[in-house]
Amino acid sequence: MSDFTFSGYELACFVTHSGLSRSAGHILSQCANLAATTSEYFIHKPHRLIAAETGYSQSTVVRAFREAVNKGILSVEIVIGDHRERRANLYRFTPSFLAFAQQAKNALTESKLKISSAATKVKAVLAKTLALLIF
């Protein structure tokens, strides 16, 4: 996964425009901002803490992560502690989603646009790229 380079803002933008529901996009874009600080693009926080940080209920956070896993944006690894207790799940952005985001970033660059460009232009380029890919 080290072939991909995104700032937190860039990855958050791609997550927001990836076709998730509005609440899922908002929750995961906030998590993506932090995930982009690592070369492995992972999220390892309890749902309870993410709910407190984003202002959504814990059940909405769980649904958001489930939606992202079902769409192939995230993969999930259930973490069990040394004393067989459940820990926070480890979520990673899938290589296929990161490849999509990298292609979208390249398409934006070729179109002489930046992620910070007008949202309608960015959405148009992302929609074209998204139509070509299956996660």
Coordinates of C-alpha atoms in Angstrom, one line a residue:
M1 CA 0.0 0.0 0.0
S2 CA 3.0 2.3 0.2
D3 CA 2.6 3.1 -3.5
F4 CA -0.2 5.5 -2.6
T5 CA 0.4 9.0 -1.3
F6 CA -2.5 11.1 -0.1
S7 CA -2.8 13.9 2.3
G8 CA -5.6 13.5 4.9
Y9 CA -7.6 16.1 3.1
E10 CA -7.3 14.3 -0.2
L11 CA -8.3 10.9 1.2
A12 CA -11.2 12.5 3.1
C13 CA -12.4 14.1 -0.1
F14 CA -12.3 10.8 -2.0
V15 CA -14.2 9.0 0.8
T16 CA -16.8 11.7 0.8
H17 CA -17.5 11.4 -2.9
S18 CA -17.2 7.5 -3.1
G19 CA -20.9 6.9 -3.1
L20 CA -21.5 6.2 0.6
S21 CA -24.5 7.5 2.4
R22 CA -24.2 11.1 3.6
S23 CA -23.6 10.1 7.3
A24 CA -21.2 7.3 6.4
G25 CA -19.3 9.7 4.1
H26 CA -19.0 12.3 6.8
I27 CA -17.9 9.8 9.5
L28 CA -15.4 8.0 7.3
S29 CA -14.0 11.2 5.9
Q30 CA -13.1 12.3 9.4
C31 CA -11.4 9.0 10.1
A32 CA -9.7 9.0 6.7
N33 CA -8.0 12.3 7.6
L34 CA -6.2 10.5 10.4
A35 CA -5.7 7.3 8.5
A36 CA -3.7 9.1 5.8
T37 CA -1.1 10.0 8.3
T38 CA 0.1 6.3 8.2
S39 CA 1.5 4.5 5.3
E40 CA -0.9 1.6 5.9
Y41 CA -4.1 3.7 5.8
F42 CA -5.8 2.1 8.8
I43 CA -8.4 3.1 11.4
H44 CA -8.1 1.6 14.8
K45 CA -10.4 3.3 17.2
P46 CA -13.4 2.1 19.1
H47 CA -16.8 3.0 17.5
R48 CA -17.7 4.7 20.8
L49 CA -14.8 7.2 20.5
I50 CA -15.5 7.8 16.8
A51 CA -19.2 8.5 17.7
A52 CA -18.1 11.1 20.3
E53 CA -15.7 12.8 17.9
T54 CA -18.1 13.0 15.0
G55 CA -21.4 13.7 16.9
Y56 CA -23.2 10.7 15.5
S57 CA -24.6 7.8 17.5
Q58 CA -22.6 4.7 18.0
S59 CA -25.1 2.6 16.0
T60 CA -24.8 5.1 13.1
V61 CA -21.0 4.8 13.2
V62 CA -21.3 0.9 13.2
R63 CA -23.6 1.2 10.1
A64 CA -21.2 3.5 8.4
F65 CA -18.3 1.1 8.8
R66 CA -20.4 -1.8 7.7
E67 CA -21.5 0.1 4.6
A68 CA -17.9 0.9 3.7
V69 CA -16.9 -2.7 4.2
N70 CA -19.8 -3.9 2.1
K71 CA -18.8 -1.5 -0.7
G72 CA -15.2 -2.7 -0.6
I73 CA -13.8 0.6 0.6
L74 CA -12.6 -0.8 3.9
S75 CA -11.5 -4.3 5.1
V76 CA -12.0 -5.3 8.7
E77 CA -9.9 -7.3 11.1
I78 CA -11.5 -8.3 14.4
V79 CA -9.0 -7.8 17.2
I80 CA -8.9 -10.0 20.2
G81 CA -6.7 -9.1 23.2
D82 CA -4.3 -11.4 25.2
H83 CA -7.1 -12.3 27.6
R84 CA -9.6 -13.0 24.8
E85 CA -11.3 -9.7 25.2
R86 CA -12.6 -7.8 22.2
R87 CA -10.6 -4.8 21.2
A88 CA -11.4 -2.1 18.6
N89 CA -11.7 -3.5 15.1
L90 CA -8.8 -2.7 12.7
Y91 CA -10.1 -1.2 9.5
R92 CA -7.9 -0.7 6.5
F93 CA -8.6 1.1 3.2
T94 CA -8.6 -1.6 0.6
P95 CA -5.9 -1.5 -2.2
S96 CA -8.7 -1.3 -4.8
F97 CA -10.2 1.8 -3.2
L98 CA -6.8 3.4 -2.8
A99 CA -6.1 2.6 -6.5
F100 CA -9.4 4.3 -7.4
A101 CA -8.4 7.3 -5.3
Q102 CA -5.0 7.4 -6.9
Q103 CA -6.6 7.3 -10.4
A104 CA -9.0 10.0 -9.5
K105 CA -6.2 12.1 -8.1
N106 CA -4.3 11.6 -11.4
A107 CA -7.4 12.5 -13.4
L108 CA -7.9 15.7 -11.4
T109 CA -4.2 16.6 -12.1
E110 CA -4.6 15.9 -15.8
S111 CA -7.7 18.1 -15.8
K112 CA -5.7 20.8 -14.1
L113 CA -8.0 20.7 -11.1
K114 CA -7.1 20.4 -7.4
I115 CA -9.1 18.6 -4.7
S116 CA -9.9 22.1 -3.4
S117 CA -11.5 23.1 -6.8
A118 CA -15.2 23.7 -7.0
A119 CA -17.1 20.6 -5.7
T120 CA -19.1 20.2 -8.9
K121 CA -16.0 19.9 -11.1
V122 CA -14.4 17.5 -8.7
K123 CA -17.6 15.4 -8.5
A124 CA -17.8 15.2 -12.3
V125 CA -14.2 13.9 -12.6
L126 CA -14.7 11.5 -9.7
A127 CA -17.9 10.2 -11.2
K128 CA -16.1 9.5 -14.5
T129 CA -13.3 7.6 -12.7
L130 CA -15.7 5.8 -10.4
A131 CA -17.7 4.5 -13.4
L132 CA -14.6 2.8 -14.7
L133 CA -13.7 0.9 -11.5
I134 CA -15.2 -1.8 -9.4
F135 CA -13.8 -2.1 -5.9

